[in-house]
Structures are given as C-alpha cells and as structure tokens.
Short mmCIF file of C-alpha atoms in Angstrom, two decimals:
data_model
loop_
_atom_site.label_atom_id
_atom_site.label_comp_id
_atom_site.label_asym_id
_atom_site.label_seq_id
_atom_site.Cartn_x
_atom_site.Cartn_y
_atom_site.Cartn_z
CA LYS A 27 -0.06 -0.11 0.09
CA LYS A 28 1.34 3.45 -1.06
CA LYS A 29 0.95 6.65 0.72
CA GLN A 30 0.26 9.84 -0.82
CA ALA A 31 3.17 12.43 0.05
CA SER A 32 2.13 16.33 0.32
CA LEU A 33 3.88 18.84 -1.54
CA MET A 34 4.57 20.71 1.53
CA ALA A 35 7.47 18.15 2.20
CA PHE A 36 9.30 19.34 -0.87
CA PHE A 37 8.30 22.99 -1.11
CA GLY A 38 9.00 25.86 1.23
CA LYS A 39 6.67 28.52 1.81
CA LYS A 40 7.50 31.95 0.78
CA MET B 29 -4.99 49.83 -14.43
CA LEU B 30 -5.10 46.30 -16.23
CA GLU B 31 -6.59 46.11 -19.73
CA GLY B 32 -5.84 42.94 -21.66
CA LYS B 33 -7.35 41.94 -24.70
CA PHE B 34 -7.25 38.42 -26.06
CA GLU B 35 -7.65 37.84 -29.89
CA GLU B 36 -9.94 35.10 -29.09
CA SER B 37 -11.49 33.91 -25.92
CA SER B 38 -10.78 30.30 -26.47
CA LEU B 39 -7.37 30.68 -24.73
CA MET B 40 -9.05 31.79 -21.37
CA LYS B 41 -11.89 29.39 -21.72
CA LYS B 42 -9.22 26.66 -21.91
CA VAL B 43 -6.93 27.93 -18.94
CA VAL B 44 -10.09 28.05 -16.59
CA ASP B 45 -11.41 24.48 -17.90
CA ALA B 46 -7.90 23.21 -17.18
CA ILE B 47 -7.62 24.21 -13.69
CA LYS B 48 -11.17 24.77 -12.22
CA ASP B 49 -11.25 21.15 -11.04
CA SER B 50 -8.25 21.32 -9.06
CA VAL B 51 -8.63 24.51 -7.58
CA LYS B 52 -11.67 26.47 -6.70
CA LEU B 53 -10.01 30.19 -5.42
CA CYS B 54 -7.06 31.74 -6.78
CA ASN B 55 -5.41 35.10 -7.20
CA PHE B 56 -4.35 36.12 -10.84
CA ASN B 57 -1.40 38.34 -10.32
CA CYS B 58 -1.04 40.79 -13.06
CA THR B 59 2.31 42.37 -13.96
CA GLU B 60 3.53 44.40 -16.77
CA HIS B 61 5.04 40.82 -18.10
CA GLY B 62 1.68 39.29 -18.19
CA VAL B 63 -0.58 37.21 -15.75
CA THR B 64 0.48 34.33 -13.16
CA VAL B 65 -1.37 32.16 -11.19
CA GLN B 66 0.21 29.63 -8.50
CA ALA B 67 -2.25 27.80 -6.64
CA VAL B 68 -2.40 24.39 -4.63
CA ASP B 69 -5.37 22.11 -4.11
CA ASP B 70 -7.11 21.54 -0.94
CA SER B 71 -5.16 18.25 -0.44
CA ARG B 72 -1.92 19.80 -0.93
CA VAL B 73 -0.60 17.30 -3.39
CA LEU B 74 -1.13 19.13 -6.68
CA LEU B 75 0.32 22.86 -7.38
CA ILE B 76 -0.59 24.59 -10.46
CA SER B 77 1.69 27.29 -11.89
CA LEU B 78 0.29 29.42 -14.94
CA LEU B 79 1.88 32.08 -16.72
CA ILE B 80 0.14 33.77 -19.52
CA GLY B 81 2.71 36.08 -21.00
CA GLU B 82 1.96 39.45 -22.04
CA ALA B 83 2.48 38.50 -25.97
CA SER B 84 -0.42 36.09 -25.55
CA PHE B 85 -2.41 39.08 -25.54
CA GLU B 86 -3.42 41.14 -28.73
CA GLU B 87 -3.27 44.37 -26.40
CA TYR B 88 -1.97 44.52 -22.88
CA ARG B 89 -1.27 47.17 -20.37
CA CYS B 90 -0.91 46.77 -16.61
CA ASP B 91 0.91 50.03 -14.94
CA ARG B 92 0.86 48.69 -11.37
CA ASN B 93 0.82 45.14 -10.04
CA ILE B 94 -2.80 43.86 -9.72
CA THR B 95 -4.26 40.90 -7.95
CA LEU B 96 -7.46 39.65 -8.99
CA GLY B 97 -8.92 36.99 -6.13
CA ILE B 98 -11.14 34.71 -8.63
CA ASP B 99 -13.74 32.18 -7.59
CA LEU B 100 -12.99 29.89 -10.67
CA GLU B 101 -16.52 28.38 -10.74
CA SER B 102 -17.83 31.98 -11.03
CA PHE B 103 -15.38 32.82 -13.59
CA ASN B 104 -16.17 29.94 -15.57
CA LYS B 105 -20.08 30.71 -15.86
CA ILE B 106 -18.96 34.17 -17.15
CA ILE B 107 -16.12 32.99 -19.17
CA LYS B 108 -18.58 30.37 -21.00
CA ASN B 109 -20.84 32.97 -22.31
CA GLY B 110 -18.42 34.27 -25.13
CA ASN B 111 -18.10 32.38 -28.46
CA SER B 112 -14.43 31.00 -28.69
CA SER B 113 -13.76 33.41 -31.53
CA ASP B 114 -14.63 36.54 -29.55
CA PHE B 115 -12.44 39.16 -28.35
CA LEU B 116 -12.15 39.03 -24.59
CA THR B 117 -11.16 41.75 -22.67
CA LEU B 118 -10.35 41.95 -19.10
CA ILE B 119 -10.46 45.24 -17.50
CA ALA B 120 -9.46 46.00 -13.73
CA GLU B 121 -8.70 49.28 -11.62
CA ASP B 122 -5.74 49.47 -9.52
CA SER B 123 -7.31 48.14 -6.22
CA PRO B 124 -10.10 46.49 -7.56
CA ASP B 125 -13.67 44.84 -6.36
CA ASN B 126 -14.66 43.63 -9.52
CA VAL B 127 -13.21 42.83 -12.88
CA LEU B 128 -14.82 43.47 -16.18
CA ILE B 129 -15.14 40.98 -18.90
CA ILE B 130 -15.90 42.15 -22.29
CA PHE B 131 -16.54 39.85 -25.38
CA GLU B 132 -16.91 41.45 -28.80
CA ASP B 133 -18.26 39.47 -31.82
CA LYS B 134 -15.89 39.89 -34.90
CA LYS B 135 -18.52 39.96 -37.54
CA LYS B 136 -21.50 41.61 -35.73
CA ASP B 137 -21.45 44.79 -33.47
CA ARG B 138 -22.43 42.66 -30.15
CA VAL B 139 -20.63 43.47 -27.30
CA SER B 140 -21.32 41.46 -24.06
CA GLU B 141 -20.11 43.21 -21.03
CA TYR B 142 -19.86 41.05 -17.65
CA SER B 143 -18.48 42.02 -14.19
CA LEU B 144 -17.32 39.58 -11.85
CA LYS B 145 -16.86 40.10 -7.79
CA LEU B 146 -13.52 39.46 -6.80
CA MET B 147 -12.62 38.06 -3.51
CA ASP B 148 -9.85 38.79 -0.99
CA LEU B 149 -7.72 35.61 -0.88
CA ASP B 150 -4.90 34.40 1.33
CA SER B 151 -2.42 32.33 -0.50
CA ASP B 152 0.51 30.46 0.64
CA PHE B 153 2.96 31.16 -1.99
CA LEU B 154 5.32 27.75 -2.29
CA GLN B 155 8.91 28.25 -3.30
CA ILE B 156 10.01 26.05 -6.11
CA ASP B 157 13.54 26.14 -6.57
CA ASP B 158 15.06 25.18 -9.89
CA MET B 159 14.39 21.23 -9.62
CA GLU B 160 16.80 18.86 -11.19
CA PHE B 161 14.98 15.89 -12.98
CA ASP B 162 16.28 12.52 -14.15
CA ALA B 163 13.99 12.04 -17.11
CA THR B 164 11.88 14.15 -19.53
CA ILE B 165 9.33 12.86 -21.74
CA THR B 166 7.67 14.76 -24.23
CA MET B 167 4.49 13.18 -25.96
CA PRO B 168 1.28 14.16 -27.74
CA SER B 169 -0.97 15.57 -24.91
CA SER B 170 -3.97 13.60 -26.40
CA GLU B 171 -2.31 10.17 -26.07
CA PHE B 172 -1.08 10.99 -22.36
CA ALA B 173 -4.88 11.79 -21.76
CA LYS B 174 -5.89 8.73 -23.23
CA ILE B 175 -3.64 6.40 -21.25
CA THR B 176 -4.50 8.25 -18.21
CA ARG B 177 -8.16 7.72 -18.75
CA ASP B 178 -7.92 4.15 -19.93
CA LEU B 179 -5.44 3.04 -16.86
CA LYS B 180 -7.54 4.96 -14.10
CA THR B 181 -10.34 2.45 -14.81
CA LEU B 182 -8.15 -0.12 -13.27
CA SER B 183 -6.60 1.49 -10.35
CA GLU B 184 -6.60 4.44 -8.29
CA SER B 185 -2.84 4.56 -8.86
CA LEU B 186 -0.77 5.12 -12.08
CA GLN B 187 3.11 4.10 -12.02
CA ILE B 188 5.34 5.56 -14.37
CA ILE B 189 8.67 3.58 -15.17
CA VAL B 190 11.19 5.15 -17.32
CA THR B 191 14.12 3.24 -18.81
CA LYS B 192 16.50 3.93 -21.58
CA GLU B 193 14.61 2.75 -24.16
CA ASN B 194 11.06 3.50 -23.46
CA VAL B 195 8.30 4.72 -20.90
CA LYS B 196 6.00 2.50 -19.03
CA PHE B 197 2.39 3.69 -17.55
CA SER B 198 1.24 0.92 -15.50
CA SER B 199 -1.67 0.47 -13.38
CA ASP B 200 -2.57 -2.47 -11.05
CA GLY B 201 -6.19 -2.97 -9.56
CA ASP B 202 -8.48 -5.34 -7.71
CA PHE B 203 -9.71 -6.80 -11.05
CA GLY B 204 -6.68 -6.56 -13.03
CA THR B 205 -3.49 -4.88 -14.43
CA GLY B 206 -2.69 -2.80 -17.46
CA ASN B 207 0.20 -1.19 -18.96
CA VAL B 208 1.01 0.92 -22.11
CA VAL B 209 4.60 1.10 -23.26
CA LEU B 210 5.76 3.85 -25.55
CA LYS B 211 9.03 4.18 -27.21
CA GLY B 212 10.79 7.17 -28.23
CA PHE B 213 10.48 7.96 -32.26
CA VAL B 214 10.32 11.08 -34.44
CA ASP B 215 7.76 11.98 -36.84
CA MET B 216 9.43 14.32 -39.20
CA ASP B 217 6.11 15.53 -40.89
CA LYS B 218 4.25 15.99 -37.64
CA PRO B 219 6.63 16.76 -34.85
CA ASP B 220 3.93 17.15 -32.26
CA GLU B 221 3.23 13.38 -32.91
CA SER B 222 6.93 12.39 -31.87
CA ILE B 223 7.98 11.12 -28.79
CA LYS B 224 10.98 11.92 -26.98
CA ILE B 225 12.53 10.10 -24.01
CA ASP B 226 15.69 11.59 -22.04
CA MET B 227 16.57 9.73 -19.18
CA ALA B 228 19.61 10.33 -17.09
CA ARG B 229 18.72 7.90 -14.49
CA PRO B 230 15.90 5.18 -14.57
CA ILE B 231 12.71 6.47 -12.90
CA ASN B 232 9.90 4.24 -11.07
CA LEU B 233 7.29 6.60 -9.60
CA THR B 234 3.75 6.26 -8.47
CA PHE B 235 1.00 8.89 -8.44
CA GLY B 236 -2.66 9.37 -7.84
CA ALA B 237 -4.69 8.69 -10.84
CA LYS B 238 -7.23 11.12 -10.16
CA TYR B 239 -4.57 13.92 -9.89
CA ILE B 240 -3.00 12.84 -13.33
CA ALA B 241 -7.08 12.67 -14.66
CA ASP B 242 -7.15 16.55 -13.59
CA ILE B 243 -3.69 17.26 -14.87
CA VAL B 244 -5.04 16.02 -18.62
CA LYS B 245 -7.72 18.66 -18.47
CA GLY B 246 -4.91 20.91 -19.79
CA THR B 247 -4.77 18.76 -23.18
CA SER B 248 -6.63 21.32 -25.12
CA LEU B 249 -3.88 23.90 -24.71
CA SER B 250 -1.10 22.18 -26.38
CA GLU B 251 -0.62 19.53 -28.84
CA SER B 252 2.05 18.16 -26.49
CA VAL B 253 2.93 17.64 -22.94
CA THR B 254 6.17 17.38 -21.35
CA ILE B 255 6.62 15.24 -18.16
CA LYS B 256 9.67 15.74 -15.84
CA LEU B 257 10.47 13.48 -13.51
CA ALA B 258 12.90 12.82 -10.42
CA ASP B 259 13.36 9.98 -7.96
CA LYS B 260 11.03 10.68 -4.68
CA SER B 261 9.95 13.96 -5.71
CA PRO B 262 7.40 15.80 -7.36
CA ALA B 263 6.80 15.31 -11.13
CA LEU B 264 6.36 18.28 -13.37
CA PHE B 265 3.74 18.17 -16.18
CA GLU B 266 3.88 20.94 -18.79
CA TYR B 267 1.51 22.27 -21.25
CA LYS B 268 2.91 25.25 -23.46
CA LEU B 269 0.98 28.15 -24.26
CA PRO B 270 1.52 30.50 -27.31
CA SER B 271 3.56 32.64 -24.68
CA GLY B 272 3.70 30.81 -21.30
CA PHE B 273 2.86 27.91 -19.92
CA LEU B 274 0.58 25.79 -17.63
CA ARG B 275 2.52 23.64 -15.12
CA PHE B 276 1.27 21.36 -12.70
CA TYR B 277 3.71 19.73 -9.80
CA LEU B 278 2.26 16.49 -8.46
CA ALA B 279 3.70 14.82 -5.40
CA PRO B 280 4.26 11.00 -5.78
CA LYS B 281 3.02 8.18 -3.59
CA PHE B 282 5.58 6.47 -1.47
CA ASP B 283 5.92 2.93 0.20
CA GLU B 284 4.52 3.03 3.66
#
C-alpha cells in the first residue's frame, strides 16, 4: 500500500 | 489599471477549464509581463503554476501590479458565455473590487459585458527552486490523456517507469492490471506526434490517478505535454501556451 506525499514536504513557503 | 485583450476568448476558456477542477479559488497576479497564477489544491498534493505572457494578448497594459482574487466556478460561468472566436478583454482598476469581462463578436456589432466580484484571498506562495530531473518525456498530449483515462479505470494509482528505451505507464487494480509502453520516435512530418525520452537515471514513480486525470484537463491547451520526473520528488507536467505555460507539480506516492 502506498501513501500519498504532500507537496509541503518538498516546497517551502515563501 | 489592467487592460488585457485576447484575440480569441478560447485561450482563457481552456485555461479555466484546465484548472477549475483542481482549485476553486485563486489569485490572478497581473504585472507588466503578463498574468501568473500559483495555486495548490485542498489536499496539497497538486500545484498549478500558470503564466499567460504579455505576448498572449493582442493588447496588454498593466501599469501597477494588480491581484485579482477569483472564484473559478463563477468565472467559468461568465467565460463560457463568450464565443470562442470573440475578442475577450479583461479590465480592472488598481485596487479592484471587480473585474470587467467583455466579449466582442468580430462580425456583428455585439458587445457583451460582465462584471465578476473579486475576493480577498490568502494564498501560501510556495517556493519552487529550480528542480533537477532525472527523466524528461515529451509526447502528444492527447495520447497522454487517453493513457491516463484508460489506466485510471483499473486502479487509483498510476505508475510511470522510465528506462533508456521506453516509458511504461502501468496500473495494478483489484480486478486486473494494465500497462502501456511507448518508445521514443521522431515524426518528421508531424513533430507534435513525436515521442521524446531523455533519461539520465531510470525512474519508477507512482502517482494518484485522480490527480493525473485532473492534469490532463490541460490537453486542449497544447498538442504536446512534457513530463519531468525525478526520484522521490514531485513530477512536473507542462503544457506550453503560445506565450507562457500551464505547469502542474504533483507529489508522488510512497511505500509505507
């Protein structure tokens, strides 16, 4: 079973 | 003041169609260079980055940066009222409460004018640094849309595997499995029909099929789509506009 990653784990808030 | 006139309303119609199912509310940021949108879907899995360059407009003027907070569902209701071949003009004051949307028929003397109320939207702007990708695929956008629709019927996940020779789209569901393998080739007569695979490192990534099904709503914007992939990183799907682009960044799925 695979889990969906969030974009927030990769991109920082500006 | 913003005043942007499109030769045809069809471009804006296609853009709104391509993003309205992924995000509901977004800021259209207007500068002297054109219009940009960055928005993330509610689940924070899919990011949209749009640039409608100044050259996409027949006439364009924006003296000061203007932000238009738009409810895309409402905007879509208005934008659908224009014929695709109509001139479309967007007009807004410097600190606008609404944006004027004007359609002009080219043959008749018919002018339709609508006003859309704007919203004050908070938006987290994400910093996307220049990403390094291990594989890049360019292929006909309609073919990518068909593969996505076909494989989505089997599973909620879509796997993309890139090797030196080919790219494989694959789905593994409860009642069966399916895959489509494409090899790179050059169509000299119709370059847009070509499939180009550049691979520095093999790739094996899994994505939520429903998100890719939303991404392919950009198909009408461009004959081809470019997919950029890197191990354990968000993928980039890009539809080029006459001047600008619609990009989707999609976070992958991982083994638990």
